[in-house]
Amino acid sequence: QKALAFVATMLCPSPPPLRTMENSPLFSPSSADDDAAMQAALLASLAEQPSDEPAPAAALEGQASLLAAATPPPAVSTPSTLEAFIAEVAPAAAAAAGLRALALAPRHLTLVKVRGDGHCFFRALAAGLVLGAAWAHGGLAALEAHLDSLPAESAPAIAALRALLGRSSAEAAQALDALNDGRSDAAVAALRGCATAHMLRSAARFAHVAAADGSPSLEAYCARMAQMEPGQ
C-alpha cells in the first residue's frame, strides 16, 4: 500500500503549448542512491502483507457490486495543476510552498496520476520517461541519446519506450494516448523484465527482498514479479 501511494502520482513537465522549460540533464547515470531507492521501494511494498483470513461472503459480494458499477480511471491521467493537488490533499504549509515552487519556471511541473492496478510502479516509470521526453524542451533528443547508451540486454524496454513515443515529434505528442492502450502494457512488461534481470545480476543486493516476501529464492520472487497480472 505504501508503494502504491508512492507511485500513484508523479510530476511531469507541463504539456504543450507551454515550452519554456530550460535544458537540463533529464537522464543521469545510475548510482548507489538509485539502488538504495529501489530497495526502499521494494521493502515498502512488502511492509504490509494482506491477511490470509478470508473476507465474509457478503462483503465480497458488496465489493463486486461496487466494482461492477464503477468506471475505472485511465491508466495515466491528463495533467492537472499542482495547485489543484494542494487543494485536494491540504499538505503542510512548507510542503505546499515547495509544490508551488515546482510549478514555476524553469520546471513548470504538473501532476499526472497513474491508476493503482498492480502495475502502477512500472507504468509511472514509463510515463515519466516518455511524457518528459515528449513535453520537455529538448526531451526527445535527451531520451533518444539515453536509450542509445543502454546495454543490449535492455533492448525490449528500449523498443517498448520507442513504441510509446512513435517515429516523429508529432507522434510523440500523442504519447499520453499511447500510455492508455496496449503499448502501455507492453512497456510495463518490458520494464518488469529489465528490473528483474538487474536484480538477478545483483543478487547479493536484493537477497533480502525474497526473504521479506517469503519467497523460496530471489529467482522465484523475480519470476513471479516478471509475470504479475493486474491487481497483484
PDB file of C-alpha atoms in Angstrom:
ATOM      1  CA  GLN A   1       0.000   0.000   0.000  1.00  0.00           C
ATOM      2  CA  LYS A   2       2.840   2.373   0.790  1.00  0.00           C
ATOM      3  CA  ALA A   3       4.486   1.629  -2.548  1.00  0.00           C
ATOM      4  CA  LEU A   4       1.219   2.172  -4.394  1.00  0.00           C
ATOM      5  CA  ALA A   5       0.792   5.519  -2.675  1.00  0.00           C
ATOM      6  CA  PHE A   6       4.327   6.433  -3.684  1.00  0.00           C
ATOM      7  CA  VAL A   7       3.772   5.773  -7.389  1.00  0.00           C
ATOM      8  CA  ALA A   8       0.115   6.729  -7.684  1.00  0.00           C
ATOM      9  CA  THR A   9       1.112  10.271  -8.605  1.00  0.00           C
ATOM     10  CA  MET A  10       4.120  11.696 -10.383  1.00  0.00           C
ATOM     11  CA  LEU A  11       5.363  15.046 -11.549  1.00  0.00           C
ATOM     12  CA  CYS A  12       5.857  15.757 -15.247  1.00  0.00           C
ATOM     13  CA  PRO A  13       6.750  18.777 -17.338  1.00  0.00           C
ATOM     14  CA  SER A  14       3.709  20.713 -18.482  1.00  0.00           C
ATOM     15  CA  PRO A  15       2.404  19.582 -21.879  1.00  0.00           C
ATOM     16  CA  PRO A  16       2.436  21.861 -24.924  1.00  0.00           C
ATOM     17  CA  PRO A  17       1.807  24.688 -25.702  1.00  0.00           C
ATOM     18  CA  LEU A  18       3.996  25.606 -22.710  1.00  0.00           C
ATOM     19  CA  ARG A  19       7.581  25.075 -23.856  1.00  0.00           C
ATOM     20  CA  THR A  20       9.634  27.369 -21.657  1.00  0.00           C
ATOM     21  CA  MET A  21      11.389  24.587 -19.782  1.00  0.00           C
ATOM     22  CA  GLU A  22      15.164  25.020 -19.757  1.00  0.00           C
ATOM     23  CA  ASN A  23      17.529  22.299 -20.907  1.00  0.00           C
ATOM     24  CA  SER A  24      18.528  20.030 -18.060  1.00  0.00           C
ATOM     25  CA  PRO A  25      20.184  16.618 -17.659  1.00  0.00           C
ATOM     26  CA  LEU A  26      16.981  14.577 -17.691  1.00  0.00           C
ATOM     27  CA  PHE A  27      18.687  11.205 -17.557  1.00  0.00           C
ATOM     28  CA  SER A  28      21.602  10.829 -15.153  1.00  0.00           C
ATOM     29  CA  PRO A  29      23.716   7.673 -14.685  1.00  0.00           C
ATOM     30  CA  SER A  30      22.599   5.183 -12.062  1.00  0.00           C
ATOM     31  CA  SER A  31      24.266   5.376  -8.676  1.00  0.00           C
ATOM     32  CA  ALA A  32      24.278   3.780  -5.252  1.00  0.00           C
ATOM     33  CA  ASP A  33      21.488   6.177  -4.328  1.00  0.00           C
ATOM     34  CA  ASP A  34      19.356   4.716  -7.139  1.00  0.00           C
ATOM     35  CA  ASP A  35      19.900   1.196  -5.801  1.00  0.00           C
ATOM     36  CA  ALA A  36      19.055   2.325  -2.276  1.00  0.00           C
ATOM     37  CA  ALA A  37      15.855   3.959  -3.523  1.00  0.00           C
ATOM     38  CA  MET A  38      14.859   0.811  -5.406  1.00  0.00           C
ATOM     39  CA  GLN A  39      15.447  -1.350  -2.343  1.00  0.00           C
ATOM     40  CA  ALA A  40      13.457   1.066  -0.174  1.00  0.00           C
ATOM     41  CA  ALA A  41      10.516   0.962  -2.595  1.00  0.00           C
ATOM     42  CA  LEU A  42      10.592  -2.826  -2.729  1.00  0.00           C
ATOM     43  CA  LEU A  43      10.677  -3.119   1.054  1.00  0.00           C
ATOM     44  CA  ALA A  44       7.849  -0.605   1.402  1.00  0.00           C
ATOM     45  CA  SER A  45       5.724  -2.697  -0.947  1.00  0.00           C
ATOM     46  CA  LEU A  46       6.277  -5.702   1.313  1.00  0.00           C
ATOM     47  CA  ALA A  47       5.756  -3.894   4.624  1.00  0.00           C
ATOM     48  CA  GLU A  48       2.030  -4.608   4.803  1.00  0.00           C
ATOM     49  CA  GLN A  49       1.096  -8.132   3.804  1.00  0.00           C
ATOM     50  CA  PRO A  50      -2.573  -8.982   3.076  1.00  0.00           C
ATOM     51  CA  SER A  51      -4.376 -11.057   5.659  1.00  0.00           C
ATOM     52  CA  ASP A  52      -4.832 -14.779   4.962  1.00  0.00           C
ATOM     53  CA  GLU A  53      -8.224 -14.675   6.669  1.00  0.00           C
ATOM     54  CA  PRO A  54     -10.977 -14.876   4.011  1.00  0.00           C
ATOM     55  CA  ALA A  55     -13.403 -11.983   3.787  1.00  0.00           C
ATOM     56  CA  PRO A  56     -17.082 -12.653   4.555  1.00  0.00           C
ATOM     57  CA  ALA A  57     -19.137 -13.637   1.510  1.00  0.00           C
ATOM     58  CA  ALA A  58     -21.465 -10.651   1.935  1.00  0.00           C
ATOM     59  CA  ALA A  59     -18.511  -8.262   1.917  1.00  0.00           C
ATOM     60  CA  LEU A  60     -17.133  -9.862  -1.230  1.00  0.00           C
ATOM     61  CA  GLU A  61     -20.490  -9.622  -2.963  1.00  0.00           C
ATOM     62  CA  GLY A  62     -20.841  -5.971  -1.990  1.00  0.00           C
ATOM     63  CA  GLN A  63     -17.348  -5.211  -3.229  1.00  0.00           C
ATOM     64  CA  ALA A  64     -18.017  -6.979  -6.525  1.00  0.00           C
ATOM     65  CA  SER A  65     -21.192  -4.964  -6.990  1.00  0.00           C
ATOM     66  CA  LEU A  66     -19.378  -1.689  -6.360  1.00  0.00           C
ATOM     67  CA  LEU A  67     -16.581  -2.631  -8.738  1.00  0.00           C
ATOM     68  CA  ALA A  68     -19.029  -3.602 -11.470  1.00  0.00           C
ATOM     69  CA  ALA A  69     -20.750  -0.209 -11.206  1.00  0.00           C
ATOM     70  CA  ALA A  70     -17.515   1.792 -11.078  1.00  0.00           C
ATOM     71  CA  THR A  71     -15.891   3.489 -14.056  1.00  0.00           C
ATOM     72  CA  PRO A  72     -12.158   2.829 -13.871  1.00  0.00           C
ATOM     73  CA  PRO A  73      -9.878   5.841 -14.213  1.00  0.00           C
ATOM     74  CA  PRO A  74      -7.460   5.996 -17.142  1.00  0.00           C
ATOM     75  CA  ALA A  75      -4.194   4.148 -16.738  1.00  0.00           C
ATOM     76  CA  VAL A  76      -2.416   7.518 -16.978  1.00  0.00           C
ATOM     77  CA  SER A  77      -4.381  10.710 -16.454  1.00  0.00           C
ATOM     78  CA  THR A  78      -4.208  14.030 -18.219  1.00  0.00           C
ATOM     79  CA  PRO A  79      -2.055  16.566 -16.348  1.00  0.00           C
ATOM     80  CA  SER A  80      -3.526  18.668 -13.565  1.00  0.00           C
ATOM     81  CA  THR A  81      -2.048  21.619 -11.741  1.00  0.00           C
ATOM     82  CA  LEU A  82      -0.117  21.337  -8.518  1.00  0.00           C
ATOM     83  CA  GLU A  83      -2.433  23.981  -7.078  1.00  0.00           C
ATOM     84  CA  ALA A  84      -5.364  21.596  -7.574  1.00  0.00           C
ATOM     85  CA  PHE A  85      -3.393  18.857  -5.837  1.00  0.00           C
ATOM     86  CA  ILE A  86      -2.665  21.166  -2.901  1.00  0.00           C
ATOM     87  CA  ALA A  87      -6.375  21.925  -2.603  1.00  0.00           C
ATOM     88  CA  GLU A  88      -7.164  18.206  -2.694  1.00  0.00           C
ATOM     89  CA  VAL A  89      -4.723  16.940  -0.052  1.00  0.00           C
ATOM     90  CA  ALA A  90      -4.166  20.090   2.072  1.00  0.00           C
ATOM     91  CA  PRO A  91      -0.474  19.470   2.836  1.00  0.00           C
ATOM     92  CA  ALA A  92       1.508  21.299   5.496  1.00  0.00           C
ATOM     93  CA  ALA A  93       2.465  24.868   4.653  1.00  0.00           C
ATOM     94  CA  ALA A  94       6.101  24.018   3.914  1.00  0.00           C
ATOM     95  CA  ALA A  95       5.130  21.182   1.594  1.00  0.00           C
ATOM     96  CA  ALA A  96       2.577  23.372  -0.191  1.00  0.00           C
ATOM     97  CA  ALA A  97       5.207  26.050  -0.720  1.00  0.00           C
ATOM     98  CA  GLY A  98       7.598  23.500  -2.161  1.00  0.00           C
ATOM     99  CA  LEU A  99       4.946  22.213  -4.570  1.00  0.00           C
ATOM    100  CA  ARG A 100       4.107  25.745  -5.702  1.00  0.00           C
ATOM    101  CA  ALA A 101       7.797  26.359  -6.389  1.00  0.00           C
ATOM    102  CA  LEU A 102       7.887  23.306  -8.672  1.00  0.00           C
ATOM    103  CA  ALA A 103       5.086  24.804 -10.761  1.00  0.00           C
ATOM    104  CA  LEU A 104       7.173  27.907 -11.516  1.00  0.00           C
ATOM    105  CA  ALA A 105       9.911  28.468 -14.105  1.00  0.00           C
ATOM    106  CA  PRO A 106      12.088  26.762 -15.063  1.00  0.00           C
ATOM    107  CA  ARG A 107      10.369  23.489 -14.143  1.00  0.00           C
ATOM    108  CA  HIS A 108       6.683  24.229 -14.853  1.00  0.00           C
ATOM    109  CA  LEU A 109       5.739  20.841 -13.394  1.00  0.00           C
ATOM    110  CA  THR A 110       2.227  19.435 -13.406  1.00  0.00           C
ATOM    111  CA  LEU A 111       0.712  16.328 -11.820  1.00  0.00           C
ATOM    112  CA  VAL A 112      -0.137  13.095 -13.628  1.00  0.00           C
ATOM    113  CA  LYS A 113      -1.976  10.300 -11.801  1.00  0.00           C
ATOM    114  CA  VAL A 114      -1.365   6.614 -12.521  1.00  0.00           C
ATOM    115  CA  ARG A 115      -4.073   4.038 -11.844  1.00  0.00           C
ATOM    116  CA  GLY A 116      -3.240   1.675  -8.977  1.00  0.00           C
ATOM    117  CA  ASP A 117      -3.777  -1.634 -10.758  1.00  0.00           C
ATOM    118  CA  GLY A 118      -0.742  -3.597  -9.640  1.00  0.00           C
ATOM    119  CA  HIS A 119       1.368  -2.175 -12.464  1.00  0.00           C
ATOM    120  CA  CYS A 120       1.484   1.464 -11.363  1.00  0.00           C
ATOM    121  CA  PHE A 121       5.178   1.466 -10.368  1.00  0.00           C
ATOM    122  CA  PHE A 122       6.337   0.435 -13.837  1.00  0.00           C
ATOM    123  CA  ARG A 123       3.647   2.388 -15.668  1.00  0.00           C
ATOM    124  CA  ALA A 124       4.666   5.531 -13.777  1.00  0.00           C
ATOM    125  CA  LEU A 125       8.274   4.885 -14.773  1.00  0.00           C
ATOM    126  CA  ALA A 126       7.308   4.522 -18.444  1.00  0.00           C
ATOM    127  CA  ALA A 127       5.058   7.576 -18.297  1.00  0.00           C
ATOM    128  CA  GLY A 128       7.713   9.702 -16.622  1.00  0.00           C
ATOM    129  CA  LEU A 129      10.236   8.844 -19.317  1.00  0.00           C
ATOM    130  CA  VAL A 130       8.042   9.318 -22.376  1.00  0.00           C
ATOM    131  CA  LEU A 131       5.984  12.285 -21.188  1.00  0.00           C
ATOM    132  CA  GLY A 132       9.112  14.044 -20.004  1.00  0.00           C
ATOM    133  CA  ALA A 133      10.640  13.436 -23.428  1.00  0.00           C
ATOM    134  CA  ALA A 134       7.515  14.484 -25.328  1.00  0.00           C
ATOM    135  CA  TRP A 135       6.727  17.608 -23.324  1.00  0.00           C
ATOM    136  CA  ALA A 136      10.085  18.987 -22.166  1.00  0.00           C
ATOM    137  CA  HIS A 137      12.210  21.246 -24.338  1.00  0.00           C
ATOM    138  CA  GLY A 138      14.958  19.022 -25.766  1.00  0.00           C
ATOM    139  CA  GLY A 139      13.442  15.979 -24.083  1.00  0.00           C
ATOM    140  CA  LEU A 140      13.141  13.765 -27.157  1.00  0.00           C
ATOM    141  CA  ALA A 141      16.788  14.153 -28.078  1.00  0.00           C
ATOM    142  CA  ALA A 142      17.844  13.535 -24.468  1.00  0.00           C
ATOM    143  CA  LEU A 143      15.808  10.350 -24.184  1.00  0.00           C
ATOM    144  CA  GLU A 144      16.999   9.041 -27.561  1.00  0.00           C
ATOM    145  CA  ALA A 145      20.616   9.616 -26.529  1.00  0.00           C
ATOM    146  CA  HIS A 146      19.964   7.848 -23.229  1.00  0.00           C
ATOM    147  CA  LEU A 147      18.320   4.852 -24.919  1.00  0.00           C
ATOM    148  CA  ASP A 148      21.194   4.615 -27.381  1.00  0.00           C
ATOM    149  CA  SER A 149      23.633   4.389 -24.459  1.00  0.00           C
ATOM    150  CA  LEU A 150      21.930   1.423 -22.781  1.00  0.00           C
ATOM    151  CA  PRO A 151      23.356  -2.123 -22.996  1.00  0.00           C
ATOM    152  CA  ALA A 152      21.975  -4.730 -25.399  1.00  0.00           C
ATOM    153  CA  GLU A 153      20.055  -6.569 -22.688  1.00  0.00           C
ATOM    154  CA  SER A 154      17.802  -3.503 -22.368  1.00  0.00           C
ATOM    155  CA  ALA A 155      16.589  -3.903 -25.973  1.00  0.00           C
ATOM    156  CA  PRO A 156      12.988  -4.981 -25.086  1.00  0.00           C
ATOM    157  CA  ALA A 157      12.470  -1.946 -22.851  1.00  0.00           C
ATOM    158  CA  ILE A 158      14.082   0.373 -25.398  1.00  0.00           C
ATOM    159  CA  ALA A 159      11.757  -0.904 -28.128  1.00  0.00           C
ATOM    160  CA  ALA A 160       8.709  -0.582 -25.864  1.00  0.00           C
ATOM    161  CA  LEU A 161       9.530   3.003 -24.910  1.00  0.00           C
ATOM    162  CA  ARG A 162      10.119   3.944 -28.543  1.00  0.00           C
ATOM    163  CA  ALA A 163       6.773   2.388 -29.439  1.00  0.00           C
ATOM    164  CA  LEU A 164       5.127   4.740 -26.946  1.00  0.00           C
ATOM    165  CA  LEU A 165       6.869   7.732 -28.490  1.00  0.00           C
ATOM    166  CA  GLY A 166       6.338   6.821 -32.135  1.00  0.00           C
ATOM    167  CA  ARG A 167       8.560   7.776 -35.038  1.00  0.00           C
ATOM    168  CA  SER A 168       8.179  11.549 -35.093  1.00  0.00           C
ATOM    169  CA  SER A 169       7.682  14.531 -32.816  1.00  0.00           C
ATOM    170  CA  ALA A 170       4.048  14.640 -33.954  1.00  0.00           C
ATOM    171  CA  GLU A 171       3.541  11.046 -32.797  1.00  0.00           C
ATOM    172  CA  ALA A 172       5.417  11.763 -29.570  1.00  0.00           C
ATOM    173  CA  ALA A 173       2.874  14.482 -28.838  1.00  0.00           C
ATOM    174  CA  GLN A 174       0.296  11.662 -28.620  1.00  0.00           C
ATOM    175  CA  ALA A 175       2.302   9.738 -26.018  1.00  0.00           C
ATOM    176  CA  LEU A 176      -0.424  10.142 -23.414  1.00  0.00           C
ATOM    177  CA  ASP A 177      -2.846   8.247 -25.677  1.00  0.00           C
ATOM    178  CA  ALA A 178      -0.253   5.501 -26.148  1.00  0.00           C
ATOM    179  CA  LEU A 179       0.081   5.181 -22.371  1.00  0.00           C
ATOM    180  CA  ASN A 180      -3.600   4.247 -22.238  1.00  0.00           C
ATOM    181  CA  ASP A 181      -3.596   1.472 -24.846  1.00  0.00           C
ATOM    182  CA  GLY A 182      -1.844  -1.855 -25.366  1.00  0.00           C
ATOM    183  CA  ARG A 183       1.534  -0.213 -25.872  1.00  0.00           C
ATOM    184  CA  SER A 184       1.445   0.807 -22.219  1.00  0.00           C
ATOM    185  CA  ASP A 185       1.096  -2.805 -21.039  1.00  0.00           C
ATOM    186  CA  ALA A 186       3.942  -3.842 -23.342  1.00  0.00           C
ATOM    187  CA  ALA A 187       6.171  -1.196 -21.767  1.00  0.00           C
ATOM    188  CA  VAL A 188       5.202  -2.394 -18.276  1.00  0.00           C
ATOM    189  CA  ALA A 189       6.135  -5.974 -19.165  1.00  0.00           C
ATOM    190  CA  ALA A 190       9.457  -4.894 -20.685  1.00  0.00           C
ATOM    191  CA  LEU A 191      10.372  -2.748 -17.689  1.00  0.00           C
ATOM    192  CA  ARG A 192       9.457  -5.578 -15.325  1.00  0.00           C
ATOM    193  CA  GLY A 193      11.856  -7.762 -17.278  1.00  0.00           C
ATOM    194  CA  CYS A 194      14.638  -5.174 -17.017  1.00  0.00           C
ATOM    195  CA  ALA A 195      14.089  -4.770 -13.283  1.00  0.00           C
ATOM    196  CA  THR A 196      14.134  -8.489 -12.537  1.00  0.00           C
ATOM    197  CA  ALA A 197      17.200  -9.027 -14.741  1.00  0.00           C
ATOM    198  CA  HIS A 198      19.029  -6.274 -12.829  1.00  0.00           C
ATOM    199  CA  MET A 199      18.023  -7.819  -9.505  1.00  0.00           C
ATOM    200  CA  LEU A 200      19.301 -11.238 -10.567  1.00  0.00           C
ATOM    201  CA  ARG A 201      22.595  -9.762 -11.797  1.00  0.00           C
ATOM    202  CA  SER A 202      22.965  -8.032  -8.397  1.00  0.00           C
ATOM    203  CA  ALA A 203      21.612 -10.887  -6.293  1.00  0.00           C
ATOM    204  CA  ALA A 204      23.596 -10.008  -3.183  1.00  0.00           C
ATOM    205  CA  ARG A 205      21.952  -6.572  -3.021  1.00  0.00           C
ATOM    206  CA  PHE A 206      18.417  -7.913  -3.373  1.00  0.00           C
ATOM    207  CA  ALA A 207      18.504 -11.233  -1.498  1.00  0.00           C
ATOM    208  CA  HIS A 208      16.656  -9.644   1.433  1.00  0.00           C
ATOM    209  CA  VAL A 209      13.668  -8.894  -0.844  1.00  0.00           C
ATOM    210  CA  ALA A 210      12.907 -12.595  -1.317  1.00  0.00           C
ATOM    211  CA  ALA A 211      13.323 -13.232   2.399  1.00  0.00           C
ATOM    212  CA  ALA A 212      10.942 -10.418   3.338  1.00  0.00           C
ATOM    213  CA  ASP A 213       8.399 -11.642   0.788  1.00  0.00           C
ATOM    214  CA  GLY A 214       8.569 -15.239   1.959  1.00  0.00           C
ATOM    215  CA  SER A 215       9.706 -16.446  -1.459  1.00  0.00           C
ATOM    216  CA  PRO A 216      11.940 -19.552  -1.506  1.00  0.00           C
ATOM    217  CA  SER A 217      14.583 -17.704  -3.537  1.00  0.00           C
ATOM    218  CA  LEU A 218      15.308 -14.467  -5.345  1.00  0.00           C
ATOM    219  CA  GLU A 219      14.849 -16.348  -8.612  1.00  0.00           C
ATOM    220  CA  ALA A 220      11.336 -17.392  -7.582  1.00  0.00           C
ATOM    221  CA  TYR A 221      10.491 -13.853  -6.495  1.00  0.00           C
ATOM    222  CA  CYS A 222      11.720 -12.368  -9.777  1.00  0.00           C
ATOM    223  CA  ALA A 223       9.845 -14.966 -11.836  1.00  0.00           C
ATOM    224  CA  ARG A 224       6.604 -14.043 -10.052  1.00  0.00           C
ATOM    225  CA  MET A 225       7.337 -10.334 -10.351  1.00  0.00           C
ATOM    226  CA  ALA A 226       8.001 -10.603 -14.097  1.00  0.00           C
ATOM    227  CA  GLN A 227       4.701 -12.440 -14.701  1.00  0.00           C
ATOM    228  CA  MET A 228       2.460 -10.351 -12.447  1.00  0.00           C
ATOM    229  CA  GLU A 229      -1.137  -9.919 -13.562  1.00  0.00           C
ATOM    230  CA  PRO A 230      -3.156  -6.706 -12.950  1.00  0.00           C
ATOM    231  CA  GLY A 231      -4.215  -6.289  -9.332  1.00  0.00           C
ATOM    232  CA  GLN A 232      -1.449  -8.464  -7.869  1.00  0.00           C
TER     233      GLN A 232
END
